[in-house]
Amino acid sequence: MLSKKTKYGIKALVHLAKKDQRCPVQISTISSAENISQKFLETILLILKKNGILGSKKGKAGGYYLLKEPNHVSMADVMRILEGPIAMVPCVSLNFYEACSDCPDETICAVHNLMEEVRDSSLKIFNNKTLADFI
Amino acid sequence: MLSKKTKYGIKALVHLAKKDQRCPVQISTISSAENISQKFLETILLILKKNGILGSKKGKAGGYYLLKEPNHVSMADVMRILEGPIAMVPCVSLNFYEACSDCPDETICAVHNLMEEVRDSSLKIFNNKTLADFI
DNA sequence: CATTTAATCTACTATTCCGATAGGAATTAA
DNA sequence: TTAATTCCTATCGGAATAGTAGATTAAATG
């Protein structure tokens, strides 16, 4: 299941991408336009900022804005930041690899091989899809 | 993230599929061969039985066995039984559909369209992969 | 029939994560 | 100086995970 954090994050990013100007958009504007709890959205946008996707401006007339062009923000980036690993098991994750304690040999593990295929196909989609595709 | 329930379930099913004879295999045998907590595995196998994947025999020389040929047990079946919906959001689920309360129009929702693609590609893999592929 | 073996059922528990909320501090514009 | 806005930390209830414990039922064997 996709977390609401990621879901809301994607919606907020698309919202920002639609305003191609570099002027900041306030949290309250996004939250009411996209039906997202404002307080919850605060924490999400902060995470995206700390990970180099968004910039912000404090104070009056402040808000958030995209740091890159929409076509340079891939869904794979967003997913990894908000949702974590794209792979369904750590033993097939490219960026968050971890061995299974119970598995003597990955190469012959059914779960490993199955989920490797799933990871490949998902990654292909997430890598090729950017914010620009949703404007 | 794939739950351990599903992970263990797949491993147990593959274990059973490798013994193509119809003689029952005991929980304790599977749990020690696959490094799975026996008590936890009990509940998993019971679920698979209640969903028509496994049969069982009680008492001495009892155990679990596959009800169908390995090539007739798809990963999509197993995933839906143990993990739940294959889709990452309910609004793109074929078997567990549910509308989003916050979304005014699915057809133009970025999350919806993105996750629809992901569902299609994952489903293609899960539908075409059966236990027989892991023997 | 009694015993042993093994699945079945019910219930409980500890831990973690999710989705959200609260309240205040820091910063900026007017 | 004031109002608006992001930034930060902390907390919380509820749900889900990953088990565990113990009693019950059913079948085979002697």
Tab-separated table of C-alpha atoms (C1' of nucleotides) in Angstrom:
chain	number	residue	atom	x	y	z
A	1	MET	CA	0.000	0.000	0.000
A	2	LEU	CA	1.142	3.476	-0.844
A	3	SER	CA	1.305	5.690	2.253
A	4	LYS	CA	-0.742	8.861	2.363
A	5	LYS	CA	2.490	10.712	2.848
A	6	THR	CA	3.670	9.713	-0.603
A	7	LYS	CA	0.262	10.166	-2.151
A	8	TYR	CA	-0.094	13.681	-0.776
A	9	GLY	CA	3.510	14.460	-1.647
A	10	ILE	CA	3.005	13.573	-5.292
A	11	LYS	CA	-0.183	15.601	-5.466
A	12	ALA	CA	1.526	18.607	-3.912
A	13	LEU	CA	4.470	18.346	-6.300
A	14	VAL	CA	2.199	18.159	-9.313
A	15	HIS	CA	0.340	21.180	-7.992
A	16	LEU	CA	3.619	23.101	-7.777
A	17	ALA	CA	4.746	21.893	-11.180
A	18	LYS	CA	1.631	23.336	-12.758
A	19	LYS	CA	2.645	26.808	-11.630
A	20	ASP	CA	5.770	26.975	-13.708
A	21	GLN	CA	6.644	30.353	-12.255
A	22	ARG	CA	9.194	30.375	-9.495
A	23	CYS	CA	6.989	32.235	-7.047
A	24	PRO	CA	6.357	30.392	-3.759
A	25	VAL	CA	3.039	28.694	-3.121
A	26	GLN	CA	1.797	28.550	0.444
A	27	ILE	CA	1.040	25.317	2.255
A	28	SER	CA	-2.498	26.447	2.959
A	29	THR	CA	-3.133	26.995	-0.745
A	30	ILE	CA	-1.972	23.506	-1.656
A	31	SER	CA	-3.712	21.834	1.265
A	32	SER	CA	-7.100	23.287	0.444
A	33	ALA	CA	-6.740	22.760	-3.298
A	34	GLU	CA	-5.753	19.107	-2.873
A	35	ASN	CA	-7.818	18.239	0.216
A	36	ILE	CA	-4.862	17.503	2.452
A	37	SER	CA	-4.553	18.195	6.180
A	38	GLN	CA	-2.409	21.315	6.383
A	39	LYS	CA	-0.337	20.208	9.353
A	40	PHE	CA	0.401	16.864	7.774
A	41	LEU	CA	1.352	18.523	4.512
A	42	GLU	CA	3.792	20.755	6.388
A	43	THR	CA	5.896	17.789	7.402
A	44	ILE	CA	5.767	16.307	3.929
A	45	LEU	CA	6.933	19.450	2.164
A	46	LEU	CA	9.668	19.846	4.730
A	47	ILE	CA	10.965	16.388	3.906
A	48	LEU	CA	10.930	17.198	0.205
A	49	LYS	CA	12.845	20.349	0.934
A	50	LYS	CA	15.478	18.580	3.017
A	51	ASN	CA	15.957	16.166	0.144
A	52	GLY	CA	16.608	18.839	-2.442
A	53	ILE	CA	13.330	18.670	-4.356
A	54	LEU	CA	11.768	21.874	-3.053
A	55	GLY	CA	12.968	25.290	-1.999
A	56	SER	CA	11.123	27.513	0.421
A	57	LYS	CA	10.767	31.084	1.506
A	58	LYS	CA	9.789	31.990	5.039
A	59	GLY	CA	7.639	34.829	6.266
A	60	LYS	CA	4.970	36.834	4.541
A	61	ALA	CA	4.449	35.872	0.921
A	62	GLY	CA	6.545	32.809	1.596
A	63	GLY	CA	5.895	29.256	0.494
A	64	TYR	CA	7.362	26.342	-1.418
A	65	TYR	CA	8.589	26.049	-4.982
A	66	LEU	CA	10.270	23.462	-7.174
A	67	LEU	CA	14.044	23.617	-7.333
A	68	LYS	CA	14.296	21.751	-10.632
A	69	GLU	CA	12.391	21.679	-13.868
A	70	PRO	CA	9.380	19.337	-13.638
A	71	ASN	CA	10.872	17.001	-16.246
A	72	HIS	CA	13.903	16.522	-14.022
A	73	VAL	CA	11.953	15.291	-11.015
A	74	SER	CA	11.390	11.584	-11.537
A	75	MET	CA	8.838	9.536	-9.684
A	76	ALA	CA	11.650	7.239	-8.598
A	77	ASP	CA	13.232	10.126	-6.691
A	78	VAL	CA	9.954	11.055	-5.037
A	79	MET	CA	9.113	7.472	-4.148
A	80	ARG	CA	12.490	6.819	-2.574
A	81	ILE	CA	12.335	9.983	-0.489
A	82	LEU	CA	8.786	9.615	0.780
A	83	GLU	CA	8.026	5.914	0.556
A	84	GLY	CA	11.455	4.378	0.954
A	85	PRO	CA	12.718	1.444	-1.102
A	86	ILE	CA	10.961	0.702	-4.377
A	87	ALA	CA	11.719	-2.994	-4.037
A	88	MET	CA	9.269	-5.080	-2.026
A	89	VAL	CA	12.030	-6.949	-0.201
A	90	PRO	CA	15.356	-5.509	0.999
A	91	CYS	CA	17.320	-8.308	-0.676
A	92	VAL	CA	16.439	-6.964	-4.143
A	93	SER	CA	16.740	-3.278	-3.340
A	94	LEU	CA	19.339	-1.335	-5.289
A	95	ASN	CA	19.520	1.629	-2.922
A	96	PHE	CA	18.578	-0.003	0.380
A	97	TYR	CA	20.011	-3.505	0.037
A	98	GLU	CA	19.963	-5.818	3.010
A	99	ALA	CA	20.435	-9.568	3.069
A	100	CYS	CA	17.751	-11.879	4.436
A	101	SER	CA	18.829	-13.607	7.618
A	102	ASP	CA	16.830	-16.726	6.835
A	103	CYS	CA	17.876	-17.221	3.231
A	104	PRO	CA	20.938	-19.388	2.594
A	105	ASP	CA	21.173	-18.565	-1.118
A	106	GLU	CA	19.532	-15.573	-2.775
A	107	THR	CA	20.116	-16.821	-6.289
A	108	ILE	CA	17.760	-19.760	-5.851
A	109	CYS	CA	15.186	-18.032	-3.633
A	110	ALA	CA	11.742	-17.835	-5.234
A	111	VAL	CA	10.805	-14.658	-3.399
A	112	HIS	CA	14.049	-13.010	-4.409
A	113	ASN	CA	13.725	-13.857	-8.080
A	114	LEU	CA	10.068	-12.947	-8.274
A	115	MET	CA	10.513	-9.618	-6.550
A	116	GLU	CA	13.541	-8.799	-8.654
A	117	GLU	CA	11.359	-8.928	-11.727
A	118	VAL	CA	8.728	-6.776	-10.076
A	119	ARG	CA	11.333	-4.247	-9.019
A	120	ASP	CA	12.679	-3.996	-12.563
A	121	SER	CA	9.293	-3.327	-14.089
A	122	SER	CA	8.287	-0.816	-11.439
A	123	LEU	CA	11.579	0.981	-11.605
A	124	LYS	CA	11.270	1.327	-15.343
A	125	ILE	CA	8.023	3.193	-14.869
A	126	PHE	CA	9.157	5.326	-11.945
A	127	ASN	CA	12.404	6.307	-13.677
A	128	ASN	CA	10.730	7.374	-16.878
A	129	LYS	CA	7.841	9.232	-15.301
A	130	THR	CA	8.423	12.822	-14.193
A	131	LEU	CA	6.296	15.637	-12.850
A	132	ALA	CA	6.133	17.034	-16.376
A	133	ASP	CA	4.024	14.057	-17.418
A	134	PHE	CA	1.229	15.134	-15.089
A	135	ILE	CA	0.907	18.782	-16.008
B	1	MET	CA	7.188	-3.846	1.749
B	2	LEU	CA	6.263	-7.468	1.425
B	3	SER	CA	5.036	-8.900	4.720
B	4	LYS	CA	6.813	-11.872	6.230
B	5	LYS	CA	3.527	-13.709	6.053
B	6	THR	CA	3.569	-13.576	2.277
B	7	LYS	CA	7.272	-14.222	2.064
B	8	TYR	CA	7.018	-17.314	4.251
B	9	GLY	CA	3.875	-18.423	2.467
B	10	ILE	CA	5.566	-18.381	-0.914
B	11	LYS	CA	8.571	-20.265	0.440
B	12	ALA	CA	6.343	-22.894	2.002
B	13	LEU	CA	4.330	-23.317	-1.195
B	14	VAL	CA	7.477	-23.745	-3.258
B	15	HIS	CA	8.680	-26.296	-0.738
B	16	LEU	CA	5.448	-28.243	-1.155
B	17	ALA	CA	5.532	-27.897	-4.920
B	18	LYS	CA	8.934	-29.536	-5.031
B	19	LYS	CA	7.473	-32.721	-3.521
B	20	ASP	CA	5.210	-33.473	-6.404
B	21	GLN	CA	3.830	-36.473	-4.589
B	22	ARG	CA	0.553	-35.937	-2.859
B	23	CYS	CA	1.762	-37.077	0.531
B	24	PRO	CA	1.322	-34.517	3.310
B	25	VAL	CA	4.293	-32.583	4.614
B	26	GLN	CA	4.289	-31.569	8.259
B	27	ILE	CA	4.530	-27.977	9.391
B	28	SER	CA	7.615	-28.760	11.458
B	29	THR	CA	9.392	-30.118	8.402
B	30	ILE	CA	8.720	-27.001	6.372
B	31	SER	CA	9.492	-24.609	9.204
B	32	SER	CA	12.895	-26.074	9.902
B	33	ALA	CA	13.795	-26.439	6.239
B	34	GLU	CA	12.849	-22.846	5.446
B	35	ASN	CA	13.840	-21.193	8.736
B	36	ILE	CA	10.348	-20.096	9.652
B	37	SER	CA	8.827	-19.918	13.130
B	38	GLN	CA	6.618	-22.982	13.360
B	39	LYS	CA	3.736	-21.310	15.159
B	40	PHE	CA	3.673	-18.450	12.669
B	41	LEU	CA	3.781	-20.858	9.769
B	42	GLU	CA	0.788	-22.687	11.227
B	43	THR	CA	-1.430	-19.668	10.765
B	44	ILE	CA	-0.116	-19.021	7.269
B	45	LEU	CA	-0.765	-22.542	6.031
B	46	LEU	CA	-4.211	-22.452	7.572
B	47	ILE	CA	-5.034	-19.329	5.569
B	48	LEU	CA	-3.818	-20.977	2.393
B	49	LYS	CA	-5.974	-23.961	3.181
B	50	LYS	CA	-9.073	-21.861	3.813
B	51	ASN	CA	-8.512	-20.213	0.457
B	52	GLY	CA	-8.387	-23.435	-1.483
B	53	ILE	CA	-4.664	-23.594	-2.210
B	54	LEU	CA	-3.744	-26.317	0.244
B	55	GLY	CA	-5.333	-29.423	1.641
B	56	SER	CA	-4.461	-30.987	4.958
B	57	LYS	CA	-4.580	-34.182	6.879
B	58	LYS	CA	-4.734	-34.311	10.640
B	59	GLY	CA	-3.123	-36.715	13.070
B	60	LYS	CA	-0.218	-39.062	12.616
B	61	ALA	CA	1.439	-38.813	9.205
B	62	GLY	CA	-0.642	-35.734	8.634
B	63	GLY	CA	0.414	-32.439	7.097
B	64	TYR	CA	-0.260	-30.101	4.214
B	65	TYR	CA	-0.246	-30.688	0.473
B	66	LEU	CA	-1.035	-28.752	-2.688
B	67	LEU	CA	-4.564	-29.106	-4.015
B	68	LYS	CA	-3.671	-28.078	-7.565
B	69	GLU	CA	-0.805	-28.652	-9.922
B	70	PRO	CA	2.039	-26.196	-9.280
B	71	ASN	CA	1.573	-24.578	-12.690
B	72	HIS	CA	-2.000	-23.750	-11.755
B	73	VAL	CA	-1.093	-21.759	-8.671
B	74	SER	CA	-0.248	-18.247	-9.825
B	75	MET	CA	1.639	-15.716	-7.787
B	76	ALA	CA	-1.290	-13.351	-8.259
B	77	ASP	CA	-3.501	-15.782	-6.343
B	78	VAL	CA	-0.990	-16.162	-3.546
B	79	MET	CA	-0.345	-12.432	-3.299
B	80	ARG	CA	-4.029	-11.582	-3.100
B	81	ILE	CA	-4.667	-14.164	-0.409
B	82	LEU	CA	-1.708	-13.365	1.823
B	83	GLU	CA	-0.772	-9.775	1.006
B	84	GLY	CA	-4.070	-8.320	-0.126
B	85	PRO	CA	-4.506	-6.022	-3.119
B	86	ILE	CA	-1.762	-5.988	-5.725
B	87	ALA	CA	-2.443	-2.340	-6.539
B	88	MET	CA	-0.685	0.248	-4.401
B	89	VAL	CA	-3.817	2.377	-4.068
B	90	PRO	CA	-7.410	1.141	-3.706
B	91	CYS	CA	-8.607	3.376	-6.549
B	92	VAL	CA	-6.700	1.306	-9.113
B	93	SER	CA	-7.409	-2.092	-7.598
B	94	LEU	CA	-9.300	-4.558	-9.773
B	95	ASN	CA	-10.373	-6.869	-6.960
B	96	PHE	CA	-10.486	-4.476	-4.005
B	97	TYR	CA	-11.578	-1.203	-5.642
B	98	GLU	CA	-12.416	1.738	-3.431
B	99	ALA	CA	-12.722	5.386	-4.424
B	100	CYS	CA	-10.536	8.047	-2.830
B	101	SER	CA	-12.495	10.419	-0.654
B	102	ASP	CA	-10.231	13.347	-1.447
B	103	CYS	CA	-10.027	12.945	-5.206
B	104	PRO	CA	-12.621	14.780	-7.308
B	105	ASP	CA	-11.659	13.108	-10.599
B	106	GLU	CA	-9.712	9.877	-10.881
B	107	THR	CA	-9.067	10.250	-14.580
B	108	ILE	CA	-6.865	13.287	-14.102
B	109	CYS	CA	-5.225	12.234	-10.832
B	110	ALA	CA	-1.457	11.810	-11.121
B	111	VAL	CA	-1.297	9.179	-8.409
B	112	HIS	CA	-4.109	7.216	-9.995
B	113	ASN	CA	-2.580	7.200	-13.453
B	114	LEU	CA	0.895	6.406	-12.224
B	115	MET	CA	-0.217	3.559	-10.017
B	116	GLU	CA	-2.426	2.143	-12.735
B	117	GLU	CA	0.645	1.623	-14.865
B	118	VAL	CA	2.497	0.041	-11.981
B	119	ARG	CA	-0.408	-2.273	-11.279
B	120	ASP	CA	-0.537	-3.403	-14.897
B	121	SER	CA	3.123	-4.275	-15.019
B	122	SER	CA	3.123	-6.043	-11.671
B	123	LEU	CA	-0.005	-7.963	-12.464
B	124	LYS	CA	1.491	-9.170	-15.717
B	125	ILE	CA	4.330	-10.728	-13.765
B	126	PHE	CA	2.211	-12.181	-10.964
B	127	ASN	CA	-0.321	-13.655	-13.369
B	128	ASN	CA	2.277	-15.381	-15.506
B	129	LYS	CA	4.410	-16.708	-12.686
B	130	THR	CA	3.375	-19.946	-11.002
B	131	LEU	CA	4.840	-22.286	-8.427
B	132	ALA	CA	6.078	-24.448	-11.264
B	133	ASP	CA	8.536	-21.721	-12.243
B	134	PHE	CA	10.372	-22.096	-8.948
B	135	ILE	CA	10.832	-25.845	-8.814
C	1	DC	C1'	-9.698	-48.636	23.290
C	2	DA	C1'	-5.681	-45.803	24.550
C	3	DT	C1'	-1.942	-43.254	23.029
C	4	DT	C1'	0.512	-40.441	20.217
C	5	DT	C1'	0.851	-37.260	16.647
C	6	DA	C1'	-0.319	-33.304	14.259
C	7	DA	C1'	-3.584	-29.887	12.535
C	8	DT	C1'	-7.036	-26.408	14.336
C	9	DC	C1'	-8.768	-22.767	17.058
C	10	DT	C1'	-8.856	-18.887	20.312
C	11	DA	C1'	-6.757	-15.474	22.536
C	12	DC	C1'	-3.194	-12.655	23.876
C	13	DT	C1'	1.155	-9.566	23.541
C	14	DA	C1'	4.923	-6.637	22.279
C	15	DT	C1'	6.593	-3.684	18.966
C	16	DT	C1'	6.396	-0.721	15.207
C	17	DC	C1'	4.317	2.378	11.897
C	18	DC	C1'	0.824	5.633	10.186
C	19	DG	C1'	-1.666	9.657	10.052
C	20	DA	C1'	-2.255	13.285	12.297
C	21	DT	C1'	-2.144	17.146	15.900
C	22	DA	C1'	-0.111	20.796	19.177
C	23	DG	C1'	2.497	24.431	20.267
C	24	DG	C1'	5.997	27.289	19.837
C	25	DA	C1'	10.394	29.277	17.492
C	26	DA	C1'	12.449	31.493	13.657
C	27	DT	C1'	12.165	34.343	9.700
C	28	DT	C1'	10.468	37.746	6.474
C	29	DA	C1'	7.400	41.555	4.433
C	30	DA	C1'	4.837	45.400	5.102
D	1	DT	C1'	6.221	46.257	15.327
D	2	DT	C1'	2.965	43.210	13.669
D	3	DA	C1'	1.188	39.693	10.849
D	4	DA	C1'	2.121	35.841	8.081
D	5	DT	C1'	4.472	31.917	7.134
D	6	DT	C1'	7.884	28.185	7.399
D	7	DC	C1'	10.461	25.282	10.724
D	8	DC	C1'	10.993	22.215	14.529
D	9	DT	C1'	10.012	18.938	18.269
D	10	DA	C1'	7.084	16.201	20.657
D	11	DT	C1'	3.177	13.554	21.357
D	12	DC	C1'	-0.814	10.449	20.531
D	13	DG	C1'	-4.428	6.973	19.241
D	14	DG	C1'	-5.236	3.349	16.392
D	15	DA	C1'	-4.024	-0.170	13.377
D	16	DA	C1'	-1.091	-3.672	11.649
D	17	DT	C1'	2.915	-7.037	12.151
D	18	DA	C1'	5.020	-10.787	13.849
D	19	DG	C1'	4.731	-13.556	16.632
D	20	DT	C1'	3.470	-16.761	21.324
D	21	DA	C1'	0.671	-19.830	24.477
D	22	DG	C1'	-2.361	-23.185	25.371
D	23	DA	C1'	-6.284	-25.941	24.704
D	24	DT	C1'	-9.069	-28.777	21.292
D	25	DT	C1'	-10.037	-31.935	17.570
D	26	DA	C1'	-9.000	-35.604	14.432
D	27	DA	C1'	-6.490	-39.536	12.672
D	28	DA	C1'	-3.316	-43.463	12.806
D	29	DT	C1'	-1.212	-47.035	15.383
D	30	DG	C1'	-0.558	-50.580	18.710
